[in-house]
XYZ file of C-alpha atoms in Angstrom:
543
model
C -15.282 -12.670 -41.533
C -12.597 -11.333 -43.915
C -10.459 -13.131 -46.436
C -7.899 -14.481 -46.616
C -5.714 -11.520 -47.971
C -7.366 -9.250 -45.257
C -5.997 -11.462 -42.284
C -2.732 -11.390 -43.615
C -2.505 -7.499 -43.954
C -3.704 -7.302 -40.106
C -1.699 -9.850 -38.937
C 1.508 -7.888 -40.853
C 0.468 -4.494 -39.154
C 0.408 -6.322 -35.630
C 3.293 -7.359 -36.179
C 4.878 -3.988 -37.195
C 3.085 -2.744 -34.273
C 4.557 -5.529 -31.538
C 8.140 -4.608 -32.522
C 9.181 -2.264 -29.678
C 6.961 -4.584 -27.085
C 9.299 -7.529 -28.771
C 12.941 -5.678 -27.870
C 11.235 -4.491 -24.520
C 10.042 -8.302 -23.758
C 13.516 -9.368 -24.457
C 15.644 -7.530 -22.777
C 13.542 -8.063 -19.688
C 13.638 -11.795 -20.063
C 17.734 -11.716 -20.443
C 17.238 -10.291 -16.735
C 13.971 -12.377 -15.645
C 13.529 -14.935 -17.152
C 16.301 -16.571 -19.709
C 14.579 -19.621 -20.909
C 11.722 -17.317 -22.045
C 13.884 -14.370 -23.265
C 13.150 -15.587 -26.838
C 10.839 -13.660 -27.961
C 12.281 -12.557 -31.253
C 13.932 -15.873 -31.592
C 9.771 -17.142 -31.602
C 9.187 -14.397 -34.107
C 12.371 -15.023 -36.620
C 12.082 -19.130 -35.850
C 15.798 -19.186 -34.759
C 16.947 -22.314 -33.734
C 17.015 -23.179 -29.421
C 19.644 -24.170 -27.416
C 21.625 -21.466 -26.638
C 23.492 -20.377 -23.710
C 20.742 -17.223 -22.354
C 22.283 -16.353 -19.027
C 25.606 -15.031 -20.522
C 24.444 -11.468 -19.193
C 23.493 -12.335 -15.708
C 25.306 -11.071 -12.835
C 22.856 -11.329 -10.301
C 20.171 -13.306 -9.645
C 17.890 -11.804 -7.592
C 15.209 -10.549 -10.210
C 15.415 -14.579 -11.367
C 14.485 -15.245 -7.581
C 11.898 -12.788 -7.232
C 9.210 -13.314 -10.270
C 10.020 -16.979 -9.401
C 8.653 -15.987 -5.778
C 6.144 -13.579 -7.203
C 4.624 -16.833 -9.408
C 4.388 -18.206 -6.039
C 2.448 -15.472 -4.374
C 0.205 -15.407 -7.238
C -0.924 -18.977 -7.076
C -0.935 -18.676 -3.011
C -3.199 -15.614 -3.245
C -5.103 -16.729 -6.650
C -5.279 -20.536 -7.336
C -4.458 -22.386 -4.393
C -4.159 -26.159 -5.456
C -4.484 -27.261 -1.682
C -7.978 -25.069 -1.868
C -11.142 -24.528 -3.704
C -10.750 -20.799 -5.024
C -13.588 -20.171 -6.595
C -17.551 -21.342 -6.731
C -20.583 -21.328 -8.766
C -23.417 -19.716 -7.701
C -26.735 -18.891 -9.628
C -27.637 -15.219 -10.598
C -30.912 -15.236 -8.605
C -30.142 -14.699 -5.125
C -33.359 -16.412 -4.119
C -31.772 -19.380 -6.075
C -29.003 -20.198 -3.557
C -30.897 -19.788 -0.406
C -32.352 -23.334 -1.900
C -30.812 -26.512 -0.425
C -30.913 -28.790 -3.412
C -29.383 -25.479 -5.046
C -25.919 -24.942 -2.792
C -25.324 -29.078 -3.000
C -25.981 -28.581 -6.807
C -23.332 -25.050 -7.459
C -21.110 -27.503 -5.251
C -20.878 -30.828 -7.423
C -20.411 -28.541 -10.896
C -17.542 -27.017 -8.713
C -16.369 -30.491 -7.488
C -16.582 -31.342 -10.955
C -14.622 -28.627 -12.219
C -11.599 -29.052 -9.770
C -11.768 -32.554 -10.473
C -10.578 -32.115 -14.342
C -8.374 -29.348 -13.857
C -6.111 -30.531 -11.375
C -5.989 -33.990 -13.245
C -2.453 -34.601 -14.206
C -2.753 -35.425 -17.915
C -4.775 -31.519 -17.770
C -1.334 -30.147 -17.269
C -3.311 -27.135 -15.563
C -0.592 -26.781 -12.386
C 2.444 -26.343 -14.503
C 0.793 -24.083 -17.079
C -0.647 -22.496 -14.477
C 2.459 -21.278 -12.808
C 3.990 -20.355 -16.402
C 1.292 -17.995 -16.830
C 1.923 -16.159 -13.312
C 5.713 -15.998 -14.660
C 4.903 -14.459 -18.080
C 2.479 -11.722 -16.004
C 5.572 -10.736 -13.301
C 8.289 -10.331 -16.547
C 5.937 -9.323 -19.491
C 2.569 -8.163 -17.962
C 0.925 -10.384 -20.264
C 0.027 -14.412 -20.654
C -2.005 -16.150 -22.229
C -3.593 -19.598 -21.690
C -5.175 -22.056 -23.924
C -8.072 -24.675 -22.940
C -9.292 -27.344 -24.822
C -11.129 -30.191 -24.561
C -9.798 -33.518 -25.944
C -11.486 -37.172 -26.223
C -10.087 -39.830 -23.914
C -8.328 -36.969 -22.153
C -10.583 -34.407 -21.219
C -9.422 -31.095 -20.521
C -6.175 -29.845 -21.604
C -4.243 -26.538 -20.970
C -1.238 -24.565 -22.231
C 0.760 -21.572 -21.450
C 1.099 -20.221 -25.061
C 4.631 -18.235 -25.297
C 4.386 -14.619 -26.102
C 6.489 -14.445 -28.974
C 4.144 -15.869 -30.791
C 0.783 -13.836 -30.094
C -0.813 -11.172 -31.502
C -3.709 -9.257 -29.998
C -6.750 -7.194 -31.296
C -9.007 -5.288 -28.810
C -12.929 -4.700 -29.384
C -14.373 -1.654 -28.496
C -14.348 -2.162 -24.361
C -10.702 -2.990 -24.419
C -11.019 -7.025 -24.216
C -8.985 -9.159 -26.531
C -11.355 -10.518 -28.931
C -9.130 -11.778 -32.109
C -6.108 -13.692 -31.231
C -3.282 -14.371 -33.938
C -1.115 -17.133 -33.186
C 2.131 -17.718 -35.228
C 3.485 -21.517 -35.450
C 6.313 -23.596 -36.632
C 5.502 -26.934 -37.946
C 7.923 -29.266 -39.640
C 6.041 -30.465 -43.116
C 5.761 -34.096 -41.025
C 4.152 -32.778 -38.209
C 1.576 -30.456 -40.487
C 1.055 -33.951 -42.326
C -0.081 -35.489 -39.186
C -2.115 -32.126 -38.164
C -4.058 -32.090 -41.283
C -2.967 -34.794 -44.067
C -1.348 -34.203 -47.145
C -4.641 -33.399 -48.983
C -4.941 -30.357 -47.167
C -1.871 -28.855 -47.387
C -1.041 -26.091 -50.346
C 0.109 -27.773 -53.337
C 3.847 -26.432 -52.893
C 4.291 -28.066 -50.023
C 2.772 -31.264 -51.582
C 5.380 -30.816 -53.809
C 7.838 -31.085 -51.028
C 6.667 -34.069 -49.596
C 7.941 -35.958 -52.916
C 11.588 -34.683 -51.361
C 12.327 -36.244 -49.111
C 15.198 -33.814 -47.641
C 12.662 -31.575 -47.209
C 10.083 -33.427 -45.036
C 11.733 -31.959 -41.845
C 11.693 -28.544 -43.358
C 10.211 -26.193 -40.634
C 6.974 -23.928 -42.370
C 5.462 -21.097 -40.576
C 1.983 -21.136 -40.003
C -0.911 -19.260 -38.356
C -3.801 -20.065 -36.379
C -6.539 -17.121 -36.098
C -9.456 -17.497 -33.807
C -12.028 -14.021 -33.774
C -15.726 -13.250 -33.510
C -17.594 -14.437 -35.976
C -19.987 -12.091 -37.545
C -22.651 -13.930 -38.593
C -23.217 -17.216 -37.115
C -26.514 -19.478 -37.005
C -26.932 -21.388 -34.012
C -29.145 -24.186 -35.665
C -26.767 -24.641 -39.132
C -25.131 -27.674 -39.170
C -21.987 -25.662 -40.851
C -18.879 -24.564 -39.359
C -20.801 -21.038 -38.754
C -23.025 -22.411 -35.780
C -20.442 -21.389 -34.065
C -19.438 -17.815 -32.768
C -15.795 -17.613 -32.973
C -14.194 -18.632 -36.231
C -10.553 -20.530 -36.386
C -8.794 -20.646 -39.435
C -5.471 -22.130 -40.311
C -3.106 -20.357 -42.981
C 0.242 -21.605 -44.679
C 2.254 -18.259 -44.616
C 4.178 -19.639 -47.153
C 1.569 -19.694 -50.055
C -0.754 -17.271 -48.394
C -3.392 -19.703 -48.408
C -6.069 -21.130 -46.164
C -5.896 -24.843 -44.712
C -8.867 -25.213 -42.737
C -11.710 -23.670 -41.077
C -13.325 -24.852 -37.867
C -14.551 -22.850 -34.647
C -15.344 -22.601 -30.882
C -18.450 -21.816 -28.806
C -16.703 -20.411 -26.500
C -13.428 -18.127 -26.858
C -10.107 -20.723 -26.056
C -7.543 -18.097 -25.223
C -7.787 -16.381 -21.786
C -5.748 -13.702 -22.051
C -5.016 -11.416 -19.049
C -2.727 -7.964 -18.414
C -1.082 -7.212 -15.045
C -1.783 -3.778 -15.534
C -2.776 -2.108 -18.729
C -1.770 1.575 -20.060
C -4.165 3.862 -21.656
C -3.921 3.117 -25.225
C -2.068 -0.121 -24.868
C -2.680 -4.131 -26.245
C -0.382 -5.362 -24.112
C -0.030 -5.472 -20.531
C 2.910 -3.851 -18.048
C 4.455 -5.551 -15.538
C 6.578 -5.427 -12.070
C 9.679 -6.347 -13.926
C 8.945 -3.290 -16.235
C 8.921 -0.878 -13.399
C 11.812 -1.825 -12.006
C 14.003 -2.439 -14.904
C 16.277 0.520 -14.175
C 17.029 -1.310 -10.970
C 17.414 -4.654 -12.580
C 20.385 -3.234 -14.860
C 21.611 -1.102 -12.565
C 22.357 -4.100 -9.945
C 23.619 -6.509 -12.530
C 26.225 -3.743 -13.575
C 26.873 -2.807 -10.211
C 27.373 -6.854 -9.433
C 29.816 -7.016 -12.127
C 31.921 -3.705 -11.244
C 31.779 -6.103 -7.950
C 32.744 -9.289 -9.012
C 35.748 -7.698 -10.869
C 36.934 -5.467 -7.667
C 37.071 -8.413 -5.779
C 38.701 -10.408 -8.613
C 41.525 -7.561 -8.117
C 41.786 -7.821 -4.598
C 42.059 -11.405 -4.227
C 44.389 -11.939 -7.558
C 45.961 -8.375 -8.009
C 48.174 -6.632 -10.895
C 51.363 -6.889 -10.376
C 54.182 -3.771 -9.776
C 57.153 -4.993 -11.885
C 60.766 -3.559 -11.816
C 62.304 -2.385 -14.784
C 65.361 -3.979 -16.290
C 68.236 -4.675 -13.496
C 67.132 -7.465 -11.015
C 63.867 -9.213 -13.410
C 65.780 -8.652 -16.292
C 66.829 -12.668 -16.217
C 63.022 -14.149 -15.145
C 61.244 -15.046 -18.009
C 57.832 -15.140 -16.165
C 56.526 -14.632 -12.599
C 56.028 -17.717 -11.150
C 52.582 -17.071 -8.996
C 51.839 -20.810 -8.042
C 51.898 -21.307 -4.008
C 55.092 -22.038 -2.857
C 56.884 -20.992 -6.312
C 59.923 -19.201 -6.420
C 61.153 -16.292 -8.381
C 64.853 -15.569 -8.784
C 65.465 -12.162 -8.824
C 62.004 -10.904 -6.825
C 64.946 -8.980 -4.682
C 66.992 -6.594 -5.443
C 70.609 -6.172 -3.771
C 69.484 -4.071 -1.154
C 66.843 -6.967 -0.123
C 64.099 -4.879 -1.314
C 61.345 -6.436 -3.420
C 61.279 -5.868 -7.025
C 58.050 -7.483 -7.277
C 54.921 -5.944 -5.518
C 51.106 -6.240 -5.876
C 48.768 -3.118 -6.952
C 46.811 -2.095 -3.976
C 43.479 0.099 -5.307
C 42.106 0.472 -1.748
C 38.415 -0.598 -2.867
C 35.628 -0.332 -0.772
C 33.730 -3.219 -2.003
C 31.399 -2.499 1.514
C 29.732 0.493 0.130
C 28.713 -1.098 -3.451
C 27.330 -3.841 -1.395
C 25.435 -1.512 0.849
C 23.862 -0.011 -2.592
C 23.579 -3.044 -4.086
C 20.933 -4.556 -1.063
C 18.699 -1.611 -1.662
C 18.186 -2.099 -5.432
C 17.870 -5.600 -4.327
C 14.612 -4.308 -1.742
C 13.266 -2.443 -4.395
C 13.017 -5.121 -6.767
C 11.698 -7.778 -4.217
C 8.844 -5.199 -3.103
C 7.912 -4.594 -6.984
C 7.426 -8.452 -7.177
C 5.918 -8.807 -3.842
C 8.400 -11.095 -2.121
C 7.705 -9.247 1.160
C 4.624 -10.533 1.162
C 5.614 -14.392 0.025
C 8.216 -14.271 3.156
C 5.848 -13.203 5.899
C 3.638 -15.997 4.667
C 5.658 -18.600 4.777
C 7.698 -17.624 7.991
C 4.537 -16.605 9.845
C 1.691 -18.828 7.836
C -0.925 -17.485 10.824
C -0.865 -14.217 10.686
C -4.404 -12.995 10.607
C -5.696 -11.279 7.134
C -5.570 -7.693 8.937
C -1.898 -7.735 9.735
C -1.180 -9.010 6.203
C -2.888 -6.381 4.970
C -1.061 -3.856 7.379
C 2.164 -5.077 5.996
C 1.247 -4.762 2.383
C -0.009 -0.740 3.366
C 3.113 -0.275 5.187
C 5.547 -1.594 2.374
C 3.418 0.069 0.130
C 2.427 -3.210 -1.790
C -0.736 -2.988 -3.822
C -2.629 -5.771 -4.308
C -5.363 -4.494 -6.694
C -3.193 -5.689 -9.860
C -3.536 -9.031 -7.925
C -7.152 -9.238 -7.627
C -7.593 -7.772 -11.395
C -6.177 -11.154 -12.597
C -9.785 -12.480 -11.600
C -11.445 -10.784 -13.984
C -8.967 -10.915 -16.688
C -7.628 -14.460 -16.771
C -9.529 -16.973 -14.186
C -13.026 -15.939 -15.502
C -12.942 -16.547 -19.124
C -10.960 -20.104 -18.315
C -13.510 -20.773 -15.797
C -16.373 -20.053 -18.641
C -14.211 -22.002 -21.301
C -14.642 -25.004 -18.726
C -18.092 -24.824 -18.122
C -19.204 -24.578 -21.906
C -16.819 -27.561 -22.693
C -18.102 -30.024 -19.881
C -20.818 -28.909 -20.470
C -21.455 -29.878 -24.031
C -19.716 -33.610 -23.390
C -21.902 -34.532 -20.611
C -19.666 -33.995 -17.718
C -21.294 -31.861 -15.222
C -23.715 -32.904 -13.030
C -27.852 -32.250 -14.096
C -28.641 -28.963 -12.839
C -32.233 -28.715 -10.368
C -35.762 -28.058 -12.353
C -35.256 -24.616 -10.341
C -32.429 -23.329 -12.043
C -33.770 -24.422 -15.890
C -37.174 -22.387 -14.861
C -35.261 -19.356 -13.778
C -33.733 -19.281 -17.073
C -30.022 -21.634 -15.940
C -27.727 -18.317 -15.344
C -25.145 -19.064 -13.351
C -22.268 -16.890 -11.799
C -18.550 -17.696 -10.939
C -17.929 -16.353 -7.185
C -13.704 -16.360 -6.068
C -13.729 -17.137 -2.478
C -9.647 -17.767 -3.262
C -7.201 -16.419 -0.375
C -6.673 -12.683 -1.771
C -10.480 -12.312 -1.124
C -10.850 -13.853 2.128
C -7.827 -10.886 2.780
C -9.543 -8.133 1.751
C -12.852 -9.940 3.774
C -10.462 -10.126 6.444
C -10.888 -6.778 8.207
C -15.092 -8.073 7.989
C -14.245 -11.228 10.640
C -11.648 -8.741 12.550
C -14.675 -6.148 13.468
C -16.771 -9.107 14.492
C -14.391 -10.214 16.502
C -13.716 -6.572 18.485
C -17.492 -5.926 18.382
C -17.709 -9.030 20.403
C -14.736 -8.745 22.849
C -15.995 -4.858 23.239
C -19.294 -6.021 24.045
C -18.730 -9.155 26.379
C -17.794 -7.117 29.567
C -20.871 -5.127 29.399
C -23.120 -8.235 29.002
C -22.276 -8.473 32.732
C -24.019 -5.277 33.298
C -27.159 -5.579 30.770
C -27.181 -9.409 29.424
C -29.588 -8.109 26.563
C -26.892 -6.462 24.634
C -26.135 -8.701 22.334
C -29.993 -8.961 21.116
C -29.363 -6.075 18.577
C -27.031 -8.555 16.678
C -27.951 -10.994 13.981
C -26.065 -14.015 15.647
C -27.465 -16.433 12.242
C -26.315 -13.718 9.774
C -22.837 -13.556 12.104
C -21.994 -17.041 11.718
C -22.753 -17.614 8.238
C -20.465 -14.523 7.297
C -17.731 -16.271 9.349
C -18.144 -19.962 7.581
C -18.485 -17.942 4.218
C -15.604 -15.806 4.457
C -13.491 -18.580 5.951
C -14.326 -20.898 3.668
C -16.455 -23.342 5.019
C -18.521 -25.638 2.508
C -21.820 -24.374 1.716
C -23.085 -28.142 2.073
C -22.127 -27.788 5.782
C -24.251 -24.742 6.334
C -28.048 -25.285 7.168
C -30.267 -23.339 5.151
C -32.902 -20.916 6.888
C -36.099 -23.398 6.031
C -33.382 -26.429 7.641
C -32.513 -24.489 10.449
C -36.028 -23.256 11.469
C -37.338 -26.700 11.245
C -33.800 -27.978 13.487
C -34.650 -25.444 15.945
C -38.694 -26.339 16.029
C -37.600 -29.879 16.569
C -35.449 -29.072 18.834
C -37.739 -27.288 20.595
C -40.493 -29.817 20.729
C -37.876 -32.494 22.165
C -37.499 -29.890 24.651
C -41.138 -29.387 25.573
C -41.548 -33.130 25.951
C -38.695 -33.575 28.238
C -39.737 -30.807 30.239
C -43.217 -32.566 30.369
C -41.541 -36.107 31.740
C -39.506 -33.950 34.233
C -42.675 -32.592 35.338
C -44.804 -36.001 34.602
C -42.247 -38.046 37.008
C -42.601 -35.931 39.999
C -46.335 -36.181 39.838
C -46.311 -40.002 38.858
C -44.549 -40.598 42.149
C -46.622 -39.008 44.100
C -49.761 -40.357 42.735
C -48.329 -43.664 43.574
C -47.057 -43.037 46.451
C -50.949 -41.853 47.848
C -52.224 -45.112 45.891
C -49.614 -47.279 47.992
C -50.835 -45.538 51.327
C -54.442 -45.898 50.492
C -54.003 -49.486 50.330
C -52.110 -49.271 53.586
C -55.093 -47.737 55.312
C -57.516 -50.270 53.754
């Protein structure tokens, strides 16, 4: 790890380098997204409060990442559903009963804390989707706290910087804050802090003073699992006072706390791009066209007036314009008026006409298509969503990347943190002697859409098939019926727990069976019962 004086030069040349990203990030949030549009006010510490929508004409780009969050936690994280699953590395593991019921309860488990409302997970969670439509890139912090348990939060960009390892993941995170010298007080106690601002405490004017900060957490280089020192662990977090240069504390994670993920990332590039960047011509475009709008109308409804010169107006002092009001002098002596309104002849109907196709453009780029067919027509099958998004020319791969790039790491970060306190259920003696790797598998509603076309050709196979049964009854032998059904249940969803393993449904089917063969043996018993009776009866008759 470097010193102290290293981290301080990096952190000043990521900064350097994050200055065009910070005037791109703003304008787009003046357009987007207003409350966050303060991304140089994060990185100068100005003071909040101000008015941010001064520049907004038109609000449909406001609307549509609002809608786009929306379609991104419908496709992604579902709170109504379980989106994602645990399964075990080894194949052979999860054909195992006690296996499925166990990858279930860690799930269970892990739903449990995350949707708890002190977790703060939904509202974060939706942040982040908003900071990926308008600035391609969000971050999210988990943590674990005592009495609370987990605990998220949608860090603001303004205040992150990034550093990439050599695949292109963000390994080093730089994280400017703002602490008042009573808040760092209660962060880390007075006998921490640099001896200047120890100094300041004394003054007490200056114990709301606001000091910058910053928190770096990175690989660490050389760590030792079995010390009992801060290095045991493999990423390093340090605490600076930018002030005095000078470190605070040291601490670390065993596992990284940031998931950081890119809507779509440029060759060369930190930081990711997003809808609203590819559609910011259109964006500007509209809002100016709005306002060319809003003042044509303004101008048709209240118009300039035509004044006479001299003669008849020369006694009115002002136009009286009030309803009913009277002017003295609006005629002249030939009845004519000396008073007349400028008529521009504007066609407000064809800037409206333009102004609804920028307004398409920029609902495709953030999906809202998409959001509106699923939520007027919440059954249409996966294939004819997917149609749609073909035909509209909607791609959904940027969708599915956020997998990968933001749900996996938190997912990880959750696991290694219940883990270590005790919270997830005791895995079977199976999965310890295979060695305990485990995989996270999404099952969320974007991948039951692209599975969707799988359940559509079962379901033509079959309807193709069915009328020639009639003809040849064995043609449906060539298909695995078993493997049919469990890739419906599994790509709809069903709970593993209420799918019978192969060994379970063997033995169902051999019982079964055998009830079978003994009721077919009293069907046949009874018949013969009877008659033996009945001879017995006329025996006795006889005799």
């Amino acid at each position: 790890m470097a010193n102290i004086e290293d981290i301080i030069r990096i952190f000043d040349k990521l900064v350097g380098e994050r200055s065009v990203w910070d005037s791109h990030w703003t304008e787009i949030g003046h357009f987007t997204i207003p409350r966050q549009s303060n991304i140089q006010h994060e990185v100068l510490n100005l003071p909040g409060g101000g008015k941010r929508t001064y520049r907004i004409y038109d609000s449909t780009a406001i609307t549509a990442l609002e809608r786009f969050a929306s379609i991104m936690e419908s496709l992604l994280t579902p709170k109504t559903q379980k989106w994602h699953g645990i399964t075990c590395v080894d194949p052979e593991l999860n054909k195992l009963k006690s296996v499925k019921v166990w990858t279930e309860a860690v799930t269970d488990r892990l739903f449990q804390m995350r949707y708890r409302a002190i977790a703060n997970f939904a509202s974060q969670n939706y942040e982040r989707w908003i900071s990926t439509g308008a600035f391609g890139t969000a971050t999210l912090f988990t943590d674990y706290y005592p009495n609370i348990g987990l605990r998220y939060r949608m860090v603001h960009m303004g205040s992150l910087y990034f550093r990439l390892n050599h695949q292109g993941i963000v390994d080093t995170v730089f994280r400017r804050l703002t602490y008042s010298l009573r808040q760092a007080i209660q962060k880390w106690g007075i006998d921490k802090l640099p001896e200047k601002l120890q100094k300041d405490v004394k003054n007490s004017d200056k114990i709301d003073n606001d000091y910058p900060f910053l928190h770096v957490v990175g690989n660490r280089e050389k760590f030792d699992p079995f010390s009992l020192a801060v290095n045991r662990m493999p990423y390093y977090s340090l605490h600076i006072c930018l002030t005095t240069k000078t470190q605070i504390d040291e601490g670390g994670y065993y596992s990284f706390p940031y998931a950081v993920n890119r809507y779509v990332i440029a060759p060369g590039e930190t930081y990711g791009r997003s809808p609203a960047m590819n559609v910011l011509p259109d964006i500007k475009m509209l809002n100016e066209m709005r306002k060319s709008d809003i003042r044509a109308v303004h101008k048709m409804v209240d118009p300039p007036l035509l004044l006479a010169s001299g003669g008849a107006l020369s006694g009115i002092k002002r136009v009286n314009l009030t309803p009913g009001g009277q002017n003295q002098g609006g005629l002249d002596e030939q009845r004519r008026p000396t008073v007349a309104p400028l008529n521009l002849n504007a066609r407000v109907d064809i800037n409206e006409d333009k102004m609804e196709r920028l307004r398409s453009q920029i609902k495709d780029a953030f999906l809202t298509p998409l959001f509106e067919v699923l939520v007027d027509r919440p059954r249409m099958s996966a294939t004819e969503v997917l149609t749609l998004a073909r035909e509209r020319g909607i791609v959904l791969a940027p969708v599915s990347n956020q997998q990968t790039e933001a749900l996996y790491p938190q997912i990880e970060r959750e696991i290694d943190l219940l883990q270590r306190v005790g919270l997830l259920p005791e895995a079977p003696d199976e999965v310890y002697e295979a060695g305990g790797d485990i995989d996270i598998e999404f099952n969320a509603p974007i991948n039951r859409l692209q599975r969707g076309e799988e359940i559509e050709g079962v379901l033509k196979t079959v309807s193709t098939l069915a009328p020639l049964a009639d003809i040849d009854p064995r043609i449906f032998e060539s298909l695995d019926t078993d493997a049919t059904a469990r890739l419906v249940a599994e790509v709809a969803g069903m709970p593993a727990k209420l799918i019978l393993s192969e060994d379970e449904l063997e033995k169902k089917r051999k019982d079964t069976q055998m009830r079978q063969d003994v009721s077919d043996m009293v069907n046949v018993a009874e018949p013969i019962s009877k008659a033996l009776k009945n001879t017995a009866q006329a025996q006795n008759l006889e005799g």
